[in-house]
Every structure is written in C-alpha cells, then in structure tokens.
Amino acid sequence: MEIRLIDVQNCTAENPPQTPCIIVGPSPEELRPWKERGFCVLVELKALQTFKGSEQELAERITAQTRRGFEGFDNVCIHADLLSEREKLLMWQHHMGEPGTIGESERVFVRESVPDDAFVIREIYRDARCGRYLEPLALPQIPGVEDNAEEVYAEYLRLYRKYQYPFYGFGIWTVVEKGSGQAIGWAGITAESHEGADGLYLGYALLPAYWGQGLALEACRLILEFVQEQELTNRVYIRVRRDNLRSLKLAQALRQESKTLKILIQTADE
C-alpha cells in the first residue's frame, strides 16, 4: 500500500485529497479541520530541524512541543520528507486504529501494544523471576481501582499507545507467538542517557513459560533490523545486570551479530 504525503497548502475543501494519504503541515491550526474530517494528519516540527543536542535532549524537546497544542493529532515528526515507507505505513495503521507491525520472523512478530496486552505486562511485572530485573512502570492511578489491577495496566498501555508511538515512531512493543497468536511478552527501545551514554536502549522480557526457546532473540533481532532500516541511531545499548545470566547470554549473542550494539553491565544494586 502506498501512503502519500500531501502538503496541507495543497488541500482545499473543493478538492480534498484521496486516501490513503497523510496531510502534512507545521501548524496545528491548519491541520485541525482536516483532522476533524477524519484524515490522517502529521505535524512537522520545523523549529527542531536545526536542533543541536543529544538524542535524549531532542526527545525531551519533542515531548515539550507535543504538549503545546498538538493534542489529538495522529503524528508528529521533524522531517516529513525523510519518512520511510514503513514509517508512513505505521502512521496510517495507527490512524486506522490498527497496531503497527514492527517485524516478523519464523516464530514471532513484534507489533505495537494495545490495552488487551495488559494481562501479559501485568504477569511479567508480578512474576519475581522477571520483575526483579525490571524498572517499575509509572502506572496511572484510577480512583476506586487497585494499583496492581489489570485495568491499570490497560490504561497505561492506552496512554502509551496514544502518546509514544505517534510522536517518536518507536518504543516498547508486544511480542506475539505466531503459532498461537498469543502475546508472550514485550521488547523495544527507549531513548535514554546512562552515565554519558546517549542512545537507544534495547529491553526485553517474556513470560517465563517461553524462556529458553530463542524467542526473545528472534524478537530482538527484528527490533535491531528496524533500528537499522529506519536509521534511528548508530548507538544501541543493552543494560544488563551482572547476575541476570540468561539476559546476559542473550545480549552477548546479539552483540556478535550487531556491530552497533554495546552491552552495559551493572551490579545488582545499580
């Protein structure tokens, strides 16, 4: 499917664009009428095109920009003309309410997370074998609902889907086993700065029932291929606890396959 980018200046009520397309413009005010008519729109943050700074600082600037009048828009980018066909397809899928597919291997595929994945994320964080190595999620508070209820995780994923994927084009995604069609965990990338190491950080966690089968390795390969294809960065890190031998082994296997990947080993109390 070809997704065309159309400048908002070329759109008129008398001659509306034909879908599938994405209407692009620098001004939310110009794009809002087309958004209200059901078109997929893209705000181009031209003010950030000459930004000089780290990837973490750029991510913070994007976050700040999206809080200034961009509520309700499908996507935000810096250079619309540099978008790949995959990025445009992901934007269109998001606009249509479909979870975008990041990659597919023989046994798994990685896609955007949806609220129905809440049970998997909740089980991973509740399981002591997984949770001991994971940083806590910033879960929302819902009046009258227990903090660890599945409903809270579903709301977290709803908000994450709304604010992360459209504005950054990457994030944490859901890993699905192709044979069963079941969500079995998560894997993805986040923009971080750790002890001066700015870049994208690769993370992954599967339900223990799926450990030891090489499924996490397949999922991480798909994500690294996505990073390379999208030219997101030439610095990808994996932060691994020294006592997490299973994850360390996986990281070392990925490192042998990717020259851009670096492993940061932490002690248990870091």
Tab-separated table of C-alpha atoms in Angstrom:
chain	number	residue	atom	x	y	z
A	1	MET	CA	0.000	0.000	0.000
A	2	GLU	CA	1.352	3.403	-0.998
A	3	ILE	CA	0.763	6.145	1.571
A	4	ARG	CA	1.168	9.606	0.033
A	5	LEU	CA	2.287	12.716	1.910
A	6	ILE	CA	0.283	15.809	0.890
A	7	ASP	CA	1.112	19.346	1.987
A	8	VAL	CA	-1.828	20.970	3.735
A	9	GLN	CA	-1.359	24.016	1.490
A	10	ASN	CA	-2.390	21.852	-1.464
A	11	CYS	CA	-5.632	20.731	0.152
A	12	THR	CA	-8.933	22.514	-0.396
A	13	ALA	CA	-12.500	21.746	0.594
A	14	GLU	CA	-13.453	21.733	-3.107
A	15	ASN	CA	-10.692	19.287	-3.996
A	16	PRO	CA	-9.986	17.088	-0.948
A	17	PRO	CA	-7.115	14.557	-1.145
A	18	GLN	CA	-7.773	10.915	-1.865
A	19	THR	CA	-6.917	8.397	0.813
A	20	PRO	CA	-4.774	6.641	1.803
A	21	CYS	CA	-2.716	9.750	2.474
A	22	ILE	CA	-1.191	11.769	5.284
A	23	ILE	CA	-1.727	15.529	5.292
A	24	VAL	CA	1.398	17.367	6.480
A	25	GLY	CA	1.819	20.867	7.870
A	26	PRO	CA	3.696	22.863	10.529
A	27	SER	CA	0.600	24.403	12.116
A	28	PRO	CA	-1.971	22.519	14.218
A	29	GLU	CA	-4.482	25.231	13.353
A	30	GLU	CA	-4.191	24.497	9.626
A	31	LEU	CA	-4.385	20.751	10.148
A	32	ARG	CA	-7.222	20.658	12.676
A	33	PRO	CA	-10.073	20.985	10.110
A	34	TRP	CA	-8.690	18.010	8.186
A	35	LYS	CA	-8.266	16.004	11.374
A	36	GLU	CA	-11.892	16.732	12.251
A	37	ARG	CA	-12.916	15.455	8.810
A	38	GLY	CA	-11.264	12.112	9.543
A	39	PHE	CA	-7.984	12.488	7.654
A	40	CYS	CA	-4.642	11.278	8.949
A	41	VAL	CA	-2.542	14.367	9.702
A	42	LEU	CA	1.105	14.909	10.572
A	43	VAL	CA	2.544	17.921	12.381
A	44	GLU	CA	6.054	18.736	11.135
A	45	LEU	CA	8.138	20.310	13.916
A	46	LYS	CA	10.242	22.544	11.686
A	47	ALA	CA	11.544	24.508	14.671
A	48	LEU	CA	13.536	21.407	15.700
A	49	GLN	CA	15.116	20.767	12.292
A	50	THR	CA	18.256	22.689	13.294
A	51	PHE	CA	18.359	21.446	16.905
A	52	LYS	CA	21.826	20.606	18.203
A	53	GLY	CA	21.988	18.287	21.182
A	54	SER	CA	21.801	14.695	22.385
A	55	GLU	CA	19.076	12.254	21.404
A	56	GLN	CA	17.744	12.402	24.958
A	57	GLU	CA	17.532	16.203	24.828
A	58	LEU	CA	15.816	16.023	21.441
A	59	ALA	CA	13.280	13.545	22.839
A	60	GLU	CA	12.574	15.952	25.706
A	61	ARG	CA	12.084	18.823	23.244
A	62	ILE	CA	9.653	16.733	21.201
A	63	THR	CA	7.721	15.891	24.358
A	64	ALA	CA	7.552	19.570	25.289
A	65	GLN	CA	6.383	20.520	21.796
A	66	THR	CA	3.633	17.912	21.720
A	67	ARG	CA	2.114	19.416	24.871
A	68	ARG	CA	1.648	22.767	23.138
A	69	GLY	CA	-1.466	22.463	21.059
A	70	PHE	CA	-0.878	19.092	19.378
A	71	GLU	CA	-3.384	17.110	21.450
A	72	GLY	CA	-5.448	14.775	19.315
A	73	PHE	CA	-3.179	14.729	16.268
A	74	ASP	CA	-2.069	11.467	14.699
A	75	ASN	CA	1.648	12.014	14.448
A	76	VAL	CA	4.494	14.461	14.959
A	77	CYS	CA	7.844	14.414	13.152
A	78	ILE	CA	10.785	16.704	12.457
A	79	HIS	CA	11.499	15.998	8.757
A	80	ALA	CA	8.456	14.734	6.855
A	81	ASP	CA	10.458	14.299	3.650
A	82	LEU	CA	12.763	11.793	5.385
A	83	LEU	CA	9.989	9.410	6.447
A	84	SER	CA	10.405	5.869	5.155
A	85	GLU	CA	7.620	3.811	3.614
A	86	ARG	CA	7.465	1.729	6.802
A	87	GLU	CA	7.058	4.844	8.950
A	88	LYS	CA	4.250	6.129	6.764
A	89	LEU	CA	2.539	2.737	6.893
A	90	LEU	CA	2.845	2.681	10.693
A	91	MET	CA	1.282	6.143	10.862
A	92	TRP	CA	-1.580	5.013	8.647
A	93	GLN	CA	-2.141	1.846	10.677
A	94	HIS	CA	-2.185	3.919	13.857
A	95	HIS	CA	-4.695	6.313	12.309
A	96	MET	CA	-6.920	3.366	11.357
A	97	GLY	CA	-6.754	2.037	14.928
A	98	GLU	CA	-4.600	-0.947	13.986
A	99	PRO	CA	-1.444	-1.932	15.883
A	100	GLY	CA	1.503	-1.357	13.563
A	101	THR	CA	3.781	-4.324	12.837
A	102	ILE	CA	7.474	-3.751	13.531
A	103	GLY	CA	8.817	-7.034	12.205
A	104	GLU	CA	8.111	-10.717	11.692
A	105	SER	CA	10.321	-13.790	11.986
A	106	GLU	CA	9.653	-17.514	11.658
A	107	ARG	CA	8.088	-17.883	15.111
A	108	VAL	CA	7.231	-14.404	16.417
A	109	PHE	CA	6.163	-10.978	15.319
A	110	VAL	CA	6.577	-7.665	17.098
A	111	ARG	CA	3.748	-5.138	16.987
A	112	GLU	CA	2.555	-2.041	18.766
A	113	SER	CA	0.989	-2.761	22.138
A	114	VAL	CA	-2.738	-2.433	22.755
A	115	PRO	CA	-4.751	-2.347	26.013
A	116	ASP	CA	-5.670	-6.032	25.568
A	117	ASP	CA	-1.987	-6.867	26.186
A	118	ALA	CA	-2.348	-5.682	29.784
A	119	PHE	CA	-2.573	-9.199	31.200
A	120	VAL	CA	0.847	-10.128	29.768
A	121	ILE	CA	2.597	-6.986	31.012
A	122	ARG	CA	0.992	-7.393	34.439
A	123	GLU	CA	2.068	-11.026	34.739
A	124	ILE	CA	5.637	-10.196	33.751
A	125	TYR	CA	5.941	-7.497	36.398
A	126	ARG	CA	4.216	-9.625	39.043
A	127	ASP	CA	6.491	-12.627	38.457
A	128	ALA	CA	9.507	-12.347	40.770
A	129	ARG	CA	11.754	-14.041	38.200
A	130	CYS	CA	11.115	-11.182	35.760
A	131	GLY	CA	10.225	-8.254	37.970
A	132	ARG	CA	13.472	-8.272	39.946
A	133	TYR	CA	15.337	-7.124	36.834
A	134	LEU	CA	12.810	-4.546	35.590
A	135	GLU	CA	12.399	-0.894	36.464
A	136	PRO	CA	8.906	-0.121	37.814
A	137	LEU	CA	6.360	1.271	35.397
A	138	ALA	CA	4.847	4.716	36.000
A	139	LEU	CA	1.340	3.312	36.235
A	140	PRO	CA	-1.615	5.705	36.295
A	141	GLN	CA	-3.896	5.923	39.288
A	142	ILE	CA	-7.575	5.142	38.718
A	143	PRO	CA	-9.978	6.113	41.513
A	144	GLY	CA	-11.549	3.058	43.076
A	145	VAL	CA	-9.236	0.600	41.291
A	146	GLU	CA	-6.412	-1.302	42.971
A	147	ASP	CA	-2.921	-0.150	41.974
A	148	ASN	CA	-1.946	-3.544	40.537
A	149	ALA	CA	-5.222	-4.340	38.779
A	150	GLU	CA	-5.191	-5.344	35.116
A	151	GLU	CA	-7.355	-2.311	34.374
A	152	VAL	CA	-4.496	-0.038	35.476
A	153	TYR	CA	-2.072	-1.753	33.093
A	154	ALA	CA	-4.627	-1.456	30.296
A	155	GLU	CA	-4.912	2.288	30.912
A	156	TYR	CA	-1.105	2.560	30.942
A	157	LEU	CA	-0.956	0.894	27.514
A	158	ARG	CA	-3.766	3.054	26.180
A	159	LEU	CA	-1.891	6.216	27.174
A	160	TYR	CA	1.415	4.805	25.936
A	161	ARG	CA	-0.142	3.977	22.572
A	162	LYS	CA	-1.615	7.470	22.352
A	163	TYR	CA	1.491	9.484	23.256
A	164	GLN	CA	4.534	7.313	22.437
A	165	TYR	CA	4.156	5.736	19.004
A	166	PRO	CA	2.746	8.732	17.081
A	167	PHE	CA	5.358	11.180	18.336
A	168	TYR	CA	8.515	9.049	18.474
A	169	GLY	CA	7.925	6.249	15.980
A	170	PHE	CA	9.385	3.684	18.381
A	171	GLY	CA	9.007	2.438	21.917
A	172	ILE	CA	8.202	-0.750	23.788
A	173	TRP	CA	6.227	-3.245	21.714
A	174	THR	CA	4.418	-6.535	22.248
A	175	VAL	CA	5.941	-9.867	21.216
A	176	VAL	CA	3.414	-12.350	19.785
A	177	GLU	CA	3.959	-16.052	19.162
A	178	LYS	CA	2.819	-16.699	15.599
A	179	GLY	CA	1.714	-20.294	16.121
A	180	SER	CA	-0.783	-19.489	18.883
A	181	GLY	CA	-1.361	-15.813	18.179
A	182	GLN	CA	-0.785	-15.161	21.881
A	183	ALA	CA	1.069	-12.176	23.296
A	184	ILE	CA	4.016	-13.584	25.244
A	185	GLY	CA	5.978	-10.531	26.361
A	186	TRP	CA	7.419	-7.200	25.341
A	187	ALA	CA	10.567	-5.868	23.700
A	188	GLY	CA	11.571	-2.492	22.354
A	189	ILE	CA	13.774	0.563	22.511
A	190	THR	CA	13.782	3.765	24.557
A	191	ALA	CA	15.851	6.939	24.221
A	192	GLU	CA	17.978	7.245	27.355
A	193	SER	CA	21.173	8.685	28.764
A	194	HIS	CA	23.096	6.469	31.183
A	195	GLU	CA	26.412	7.671	32.593
A	196	GLY	CA	27.041	9.764	29.490
A	197	ALA	CA	25.990	7.024	27.069
A	198	ASP	CA	23.253	8.654	24.967
A	199	GLY	CA	21.366	6.467	22.546
A	200	LEU	CA	18.629	3.893	22.228
A	201	TYR	CA	18.405	1.193	24.854
A	202	LEU	CA	17.083	-2.247	23.942
A	203	GLY	CA	14.918	-4.033	26.507
A	204	TYR	CA	13.027	-7.313	26.527
A	205	ALA	CA	11.011	-9.556	28.846
A	206	LEU	CA	8.996	-12.680	28.084
A	207	LEU	CA	6.719	-14.747	30.270
A	208	PRO	CA	8.841	-17.472	31.927
A	209	ALA	CA	6.888	-20.200	30.113
A	210	TYR	CA	8.551	-19.020	26.889
A	211	TRP	CA	12.129	-18.804	28.169
A	212	GLY	CA	14.892	-20.944	26.708
A	213	GLN	CA	13.355	-21.238	23.233
A	214	GLY	CA	15.215	-18.434	21.458
A	215	LEU	CA	12.037	-16.368	21.035
A	216	ALA	CA	13.450	-13.287	22.760
A	217	LEU	CA	16.486	-13.479	20.482
A	218	GLU	CA	14.245	-13.511	17.400
A	219	ALA	CA	12.243	-10.546	18.695
A	220	CYS	CA	15.361	-8.503	19.471
A	221	ARG	CA	16.794	-9.222	16.035
A	222	LEU	CA	13.633	-7.811	14.478
A	223	ILE	CA	13.965	-4.662	16.562
A	224	LEU	CA	17.627	-4.162	15.664
A	225	GLU	CA	16.696	-4.605	11.990
A	226	PHE	CA	14.017	-1.932	12.460
A	227	VAL	CA	16.547	0.449	14.044
A	228	GLN	CA	18.980	-0.094	11.185
A	229	GLU	CA	16.330	0.209	8.478
A	230	GLN	CA	14.935	3.417	9.972
A	231	GLU	CA	18.454	4.781	10.617
A	232	LEU	CA	17.366	5.765	14.111
A	233	THR	CA	20.869	5.736	15.590
A	234	ASN	CA	24.275	4.099	15.352
A	235	ARG	CA	24.383	3.548	19.115
A	236	VAL	CA	22.199	0.855	20.660
A	237	TYR	CA	22.811	-0.277	24.219
A	238	ILE	CA	21.645	-3.170	26.352
A	239	ARG	CA	21.838	-2.582	30.104
A	240	VAL	CA	22.141	-5.960	31.851
A	241	ARG	CA	22.543	-6.896	35.492
A	242	ARG	CA	25.621	-8.996	36.151
A	243	ASP	CA	23.555	-11.634	37.957
A	244	ASN	CA	20.993	-11.920	35.143
A	245	LEU	CA	22.862	-14.687	33.348
A	246	ARG	CA	20.061	-15.575	30.934
A	247	SER	CA	19.722	-11.980	29.717
A	248	LEU	CA	23.495	-11.544	29.586
A	249	LYS	CA	23.811	-14.588	27.330
A	250	LEU	CA	21.155	-13.178	25.010
A	251	ALA	CA	22.870	-9.779	24.917
A	252	GLN	CA	26.200	-11.389	24.048
A	253	ALA	CA	24.583	-13.364	21.213
A	254	LEU	CA	23.112	-10.144	19.803
A	255	ARG	CA	26.437	-8.361	20.180
A	256	GLN	CA	28.135	-10.948	17.983
A	257	GLU	CA	25.610	-10.163	15.233
A	258	SER	CA	25.491	-6.362	15.520
A	259	LYS	CA	28.479	-4.021	15.410
A	260	THR	CA	26.400	-1.085	16.671
A	261	LEU	CA	25.270	-2.842	19.852
A	262	LYS	CA	27.048	-2.236	23.159
A	263	ILE	CA	26.483	-4.022	26.471
A	264	LEU	CA	26.492	-2.081	29.744
A	265	ILE	CA	26.879	-4.462	32.681
A	266	GLN	CA	25.505	-3.341	36.038
A	267	THR	CA	25.881	-4.655	39.559
A	268	ALA	CA	22.767	-5.801	41.405
A	269	ASP	CA	22.339	-2.507	43.287
A	270	GLU	CA	22.577	-0.168	40.247
